[in-house]
Short mmCIF file of C-alpha atoms and ligand atoms in Angstrom, two decimals:
data_model
loop_
_atom_site.label_atom_id
_atom_site.label_comp_id
_atom_site.label_asym_id
_atom_site.label_seq_id
_atom_site.Cartn_x
_atom_site.Cartn_y
_atom_site.Cartn_z
CA MET A 4 0.08 -0.42 -0.02
CA ARG A 5 1.31 3.26 -1.23
CA LYS A 6 0.30 6.37 1.12
CA SER A 7 -1.33 9.47 -0.05
CA ILE A 8 1.53 12.27 -0.64
CA ILE A 9 0.24 15.76 -1.03
CA GLY A 10 2.90 18.66 -1.55
CA GLY A 11 2.63 22.53 -2.03
CA ASN A 12 4.65 24.03 -4.02
CA TRP A 13 4.38 28.02 -3.16
CA LYS A 14 7.02 28.97 -5.84
CA MET A 15 8.55 32.68 -5.42
CA ASN A 16 5.32 33.89 -3.29
CA LYS A 17 4.45 35.36 -0.09
CA THR A 18 5.81 37.86 2.22
CA SER A 19 6.60 36.86 5.48
CA LYS A 20 3.71 37.80 7.20
CA GLU A 21 1.47 35.88 4.62
CA VAL A 22 3.70 32.94 5.48
CA GLU A 23 2.80 33.01 9.72
CA GLU A 24 -0.68 33.36 7.93
CA LEU A 25 -0.74 30.72 5.77
CA VAL A 26 1.87 27.94 7.94
CA LYS A 27 -0.91 28.83 11.21
CA GLY A 28 -4.20 28.31 8.88
CA LEU A 29 -2.21 24.96 7.59
CA ILE A 30 -1.37 23.93 10.89
CA GLN A 31 -5.39 24.46 12.42
CA GLU A 32 -6.95 22.18 10.04
CA LEU A 33 -4.04 19.75 9.02
CA GLY A 34 -1.78 19.92 11.61
CA ASP A 35 -2.94 16.58 13.15
CA TYR A 36 -4.12 15.19 9.62
CA LYS A 37 -2.50 11.97 9.51
CA GLU A 38 -4.30 10.67 6.34
CA VAL A 39 -2.02 11.85 4.23
CA ASP A 40 1.20 12.83 3.99
CA THR A 41 1.37 16.63 3.54
CA VAL A 42 4.85 18.57 2.79
CA ILE A 43 4.95 22.19 2.31
CA PHE A 44 7.60 23.61 0.07
CA PRO A 45 8.31 27.73 0.70
CA PRO A 46 10.77 29.81 -0.86
CA PHE A 47 14.45 29.06 0.53
CA ILE A 48 14.24 32.55 2.86
CA TYR A 49 11.37 31.42 5.11
CA LEU A 50 12.20 27.70 5.75
CA GLU A 51 13.39 28.31 8.83
CA ARG A 52 10.84 30.24 10.13
CA VAL A 53 8.42 27.70 8.71
CA GLY A 54 10.09 25.01 9.85
CA SER A 55 10.16 25.77 13.76
CA LEU A 56 6.37 26.89 13.29
CA LEU A 57 5.56 22.89 12.14
CA LYS A 58 7.88 21.51 15.26
CA GLY A 59 5.46 19.04 16.24
CA THR A 60 2.79 18.88 13.82
CA SER A 61 2.10 16.07 10.99
CA ILE A 62 3.14 18.67 7.94
CA ALA A 63 6.57 18.24 6.72
CA LEU A 64 8.69 20.98 5.45
CA GLY A 65 10.40 20.48 1.87
CA ALA A 66 12.67 22.89 -0.18
CA GLN A 67 11.99 23.91 -4.07
CA ASN A 68 15.61 22.94 -5.41
CA MET A 69 19.21 22.73 -3.75
CA PHE A 70 22.75 22.63 -5.04
CA TRP A 71 24.54 19.16 -5.54
CA GLU A 72 27.68 20.44 -3.05
CA GLU A 73 27.64 20.33 0.76
CA LYS A 74 29.41 23.58 0.92
CA GLY A 75 31.69 26.11 -0.72
CA ALA A 76 32.70 28.49 -3.07
CA TYR A 77 28.98 28.51 -5.36
CA THR A 78 27.12 32.22 -4.07
CA GLY A 79 23.75 32.10 -4.67
CA GLU A 80 23.43 28.31 -3.71
CA VAL A 81 21.63 26.39 -0.93
CA SER A 82 23.50 23.03 0.15
CA PRO A 83 21.59 19.96 1.71
CA LEU A 84 23.30 20.29 4.38
CA MET A 85 21.74 23.92 5.33
CA LEU A 86 18.15 22.17 4.25
CA VAL A 87 18.46 19.46 6.64
CA ASP A 88 19.87 22.14 9.55
CA VAL A 89 16.25 23.96 8.94
CA GLY A 90 14.24 21.03 9.44
CA CYS A 91 14.03 19.94 5.60
CA ARG A 92 12.88 16.47 4.93
CA TYR A 93 12.18 16.62 1.29
CA VAL A 94 13.44 18.71 -1.49
CA ILE A 95 11.69 19.61 -4.96
CA LEU A 96 14.39 18.46 -7.82
CA GLY A 97 14.07 18.98 -11.84
CA HIS A 98 10.91 21.15 -11.88
CA SER A 99 9.89 22.13 -15.03
CA GLU A 100 10.48 26.35 -14.01
CA ARG A 101 14.14 25.08 -13.41
CA ARG A 102 14.78 23.46 -16.55
CA GLN A 103 13.34 26.10 -18.50
CA HIS A 104 14.32 29.11 -16.81
CA PHE A 105 17.41 27.93 -15.46
CA GLY A 106 18.50 25.69 -17.33
CA GLU A 107 18.57 22.51 -14.99
CA THR A 108 19.50 19.49 -17.17
CA ASP A 109 18.81 15.46 -16.33
CA ASN A 110 22.58 15.43 -15.39
CA TRP A 111 22.19 17.97 -13.27
CA ILE A 112 19.65 16.73 -11.71
CA ASN A 113 20.91 13.35 -11.20
CA ARG A 114 23.68 14.77 -8.92
CA LYS A 115 21.58 16.41 -6.69
CA ILE A 116 19.28 13.61 -6.41
CA LYS A 117 22.46 11.25 -5.10
CA THR A 118 23.49 14.21 -2.86
CA ALA A 119 20.05 14.32 -1.46
CA LEU A 120 19.55 11.01 -1.02
CA ARG A 121 22.68 10.76 0.61
CA PHE A 122 21.74 13.83 3.33
CA GLY A 123 18.52 11.64 4.05
CA LEU A 124 16.63 14.20 2.05
CA THR A 125 13.84 12.84 0.03
CA PRO A 126 13.75 13.76 -3.75
CA VAL A 127 10.65 15.38 -5.18
CA LEU A 128 12.02 14.13 -8.44
CA CYS A 129 9.61 16.18 -11.38
CA VAL A 130 8.80 14.95 -15.09
CA GLY A 131 6.78 15.35 -17.70
CA GLU A 132 6.69 17.04 -21.39
CA ARG A 133 5.90 20.37 -23.14
CA LEU A 134 2.28 20.89 -25.11
CA GLU A 135 4.49 20.65 -28.41
CA GLU A 136 5.87 17.18 -27.22
CA ARG A 137 2.48 15.69 -26.59
CA LYS A 138 1.06 17.02 -29.85
CA SER A 139 4.08 15.40 -31.51
CA GLY A 140 3.20 11.95 -29.91
CA ARG A 141 6.49 12.10 -27.66
CA ALA A 142 4.90 12.54 -24.54
CA GLU A 143 6.35 8.77 -23.36
CA GLU A 144 9.49 9.21 -25.28
CA ILE A 145 10.43 12.46 -22.87
CA VAL A 146 9.23 11.17 -19.87
CA SER A 147 11.19 8.08 -20.22
CA SER A 148 14.03 9.97 -21.11
CA GLN A 149 14.05 12.39 -18.02
CA LEU A 150 13.70 9.27 -15.93
CA LYS A 151 16.33 7.53 -16.99
CA GLY A 152 18.74 10.65 -16.96
CA CYS A 153 17.71 11.64 -13.54
CA LEU A 154 17.93 8.06 -12.19
CA SER A 155 20.58 6.88 -13.39
CA GLY A 156 23.40 5.34 -11.02
CA ILE A 157 21.37 5.28 -8.41
CA ASN A 158 20.30 1.57 -6.74
CA PRO A 159 17.08 0.15 -5.88
CA SER A 160 16.56 0.61 -2.53
CA GLN A 161 17.52 4.08 -2.69
CA VAL A 162 14.95 4.58 -5.67
CA GLU A 163 11.77 3.47 -3.19
CA LYS A 164 12.76 6.65 -1.07
CA ILE A 165 12.09 8.92 -4.03
CA VAL A 166 8.74 10.28 -5.21
CA ILE A 167 8.47 10.99 -8.63
CA ALA A 168 6.09 14.19 -9.57
CA TYR A 169 4.41 14.02 -13.05
CA GLU A 170 4.17 16.84 -14.22
CA PRO A 171 2.81 17.80 -17.76
CA VAL A 172 4.09 21.24 -18.38
CA TRP A 173 1.13 22.21 -20.55
CA ALA A 174 -1.33 21.86 -17.49
CA ILE A 175 1.26 23.88 -14.86
CA GLY A 176 -0.48 27.17 -13.69
CA THR A 177 -2.04 27.13 -16.91
CA GLY A 178 -5.55 26.22 -15.44
CA GLU A 179 -5.33 23.02 -17.86
CA THR A 180 -5.22 19.38 -16.02
CA ALA A 181 -4.97 16.23 -17.53
CA THR A 182 -7.45 14.31 -17.80
CA PRO A 183 -7.73 11.38 -14.83
CA HIS A 184 -7.20 9.53 -17.64
CA GLN A 185 -4.45 10.87 -19.31
CA ALA A 186 -2.62 10.84 -15.95
CA GLN A 187 -3.13 7.81 -15.34
CA GLN A 188 -1.95 6.25 -18.22
CA MET A 189 1.67 8.36 -17.75
CA HIS A 190 1.58 7.05 -14.27
CA ARG A 191 1.47 3.58 -15.14
CA PHE A 192 3.92 4.08 -18.14
CA ILE A 193 6.31 5.73 -15.66
CA ARG A 194 5.92 2.71 -13.23
CA GLU A 195 6.51 0.64 -16.29
CA ASN A 196 9.64 2.25 -16.38
CA LEU A 197 10.74 2.41 -13.13
CA GLN A 198 9.93 -1.72 -13.16
CA GLU A 199 12.18 -2.17 -16.26
CA MET A 200 15.14 -0.36 -14.35
CA PHE A 201 14.89 -1.38 -11.07
CA GLY A 202 12.39 -4.23 -11.00
CA GLU A 203 8.83 -4.77 -9.71
CA SER A 204 8.75 -4.40 -5.86
CA VAL A 205 10.90 -0.71 -6.12
CA ALA A 206 8.32 0.15 -9.14
CA ASN A 207 5.14 -1.19 -6.64
CA SER A 208 6.73 1.22 -3.77
CA VAL A 209 7.32 4.38 -5.78
CA ARG A 210 4.76 7.13 -5.01
CA ILE A 211 3.65 9.17 -8.28
CA GLN A 212 2.24 12.35 -8.15
CA TYR A 213 0.43 14.34 -10.71
CA GLY A 214 0.93 17.75 -10.70
CA GLY A 215 -0.84 20.70 -13.18
CA SER A 216 -3.42 22.90 -11.98
CA VAL A 217 -4.59 20.73 -9.26
CA LYS A 218 -7.95 22.05 -7.41
CA PRO A 219 -10.43 21.12 -4.82
CA ASP A 220 -12.41 20.63 -7.75
CA ASN A 221 -10.41 18.03 -9.54
CA ILE A 222 -8.59 15.99 -6.63
CA LYS A 223 -10.64 13.17 -5.93
CA GLN A 224 -11.21 11.86 -9.69
CA LEU A 225 -7.41 12.05 -10.13
CA MET A 226 -6.66 10.41 -6.66
CA GLN A 227 -9.35 7.72 -7.60
CA GLN A 228 -6.84 6.06 -10.83
CA GLN A 229 -5.08 3.08 -9.45
CA ASP A 230 -1.29 4.65 -10.43
CA VAL A 231 -2.07 8.50 -8.54
CA ASP A 232 -0.41 8.17 -5.19
CA GLY A 233 -1.14 12.08 -4.30
CA ALA A 234 -0.26 15.78 -6.07
CA LEU A 235 2.26 18.18 -6.00
CA VAL A 236 0.32 21.51 -5.94
CA GLY A 237 1.01 24.94 -7.14
CA GLY A 238 -1.25 27.76 -7.33
CA ALA A 239 -3.56 26.34 -5.06
CA SER A 240 -1.49 25.56 -2.52
CA LEU A 241 -1.10 29.77 -1.63
CA SER A 242 -4.52 29.69 0.08
CA ALA A 243 -5.18 27.57 3.34
CA ALA A 244 -8.70 27.12 1.86
CA SER A 245 -7.76 25.74 -0.90
CA PHE A 246 -5.19 23.63 -0.07
CA VAL A 247 -7.06 21.85 2.89
CA LYS A 248 -9.58 21.08 0.36
CA ILE A 249 -7.16 19.18 -1.45
CA VAL A 250 -4.87 17.49 1.54
CA LYS A 251 -8.83 16.51 2.71
CA TYR A 252 -9.92 14.87 -0.70
CA GLY A 253 -11.17 12.18 1.24
CA GLU A 254 -13.56 13.32 3.15
CA ASN A 255 -15.36 15.16 0.80
C1 PEP B 9 3.97 23.25 -9.71
O1 PEP B 9 4.31 24.08 -9.77
O2 PEP B 9 3.97 22.04 -9.62
C2 PEP B 9 2.14 23.47 -10.25
C3 PEP B 9 1.98 22.17 -10.32
O3 PEP B 9 1.60 24.60 -10.44
P1 PEP B 9 0.09 24.62 -10.65
O4 PEP B 9 -0.64 23.96 -9.41
O5 PEP B 9 -0.07 25.87 -10.42
O6 PEP B 9 -0.55 23.85 -12.39
#
């Protein structure tokens, strides 16, 4: 049985006052909620504060990115050691916005995953095709090559610890969601790839989240799909009311 996992990726949003309000709202509703694993991913600058607010609650803390070295002359970067130090347990790696705007490659992401694992952080590896790639029938080819590149050289027992987020780029922040059927098909395909690379038991235990315009009114149908084990939520995680409804999808 794979426990569902729902993450809120705040991206580059919120001021410190808004962060306090949002976190307090989330703790009120989700602080003791254990039906699903809940993770929030605030911007780096708020991690320490949010980490201290979340202490003793069932909401986990994650970062939106990190560098692959532990320390050194890497101006502007944040290391896994620092993330662990402020209480992070998860880190998003390979988000399409980082691939698109910051030139991240599968090879970089692979290095980051290996370091994150070494530090005991759970990587949330994002994969997904762009619109033109889907339209030209190359969605599976793209996702498969991202998986192979990003997971190269990682052993099966480590892969079991990774969460994968399938995020079709055309559905991120656009209001356009993959249909539950499209999501299920790609999640199935990802699991088959994992099986080929790491064996059946690893493939069956890895949790695969869907991401791309997830909202309170579409989460339930997505979660009903056999291979959808959770969601990575952007825009709708910026309000406590909507994120709480998404996390508590099973109660509505
Ligand atoms: C994301 O950035 O991971 C995401 C899925 O964003 P949104 O929910 O806004 O589409």
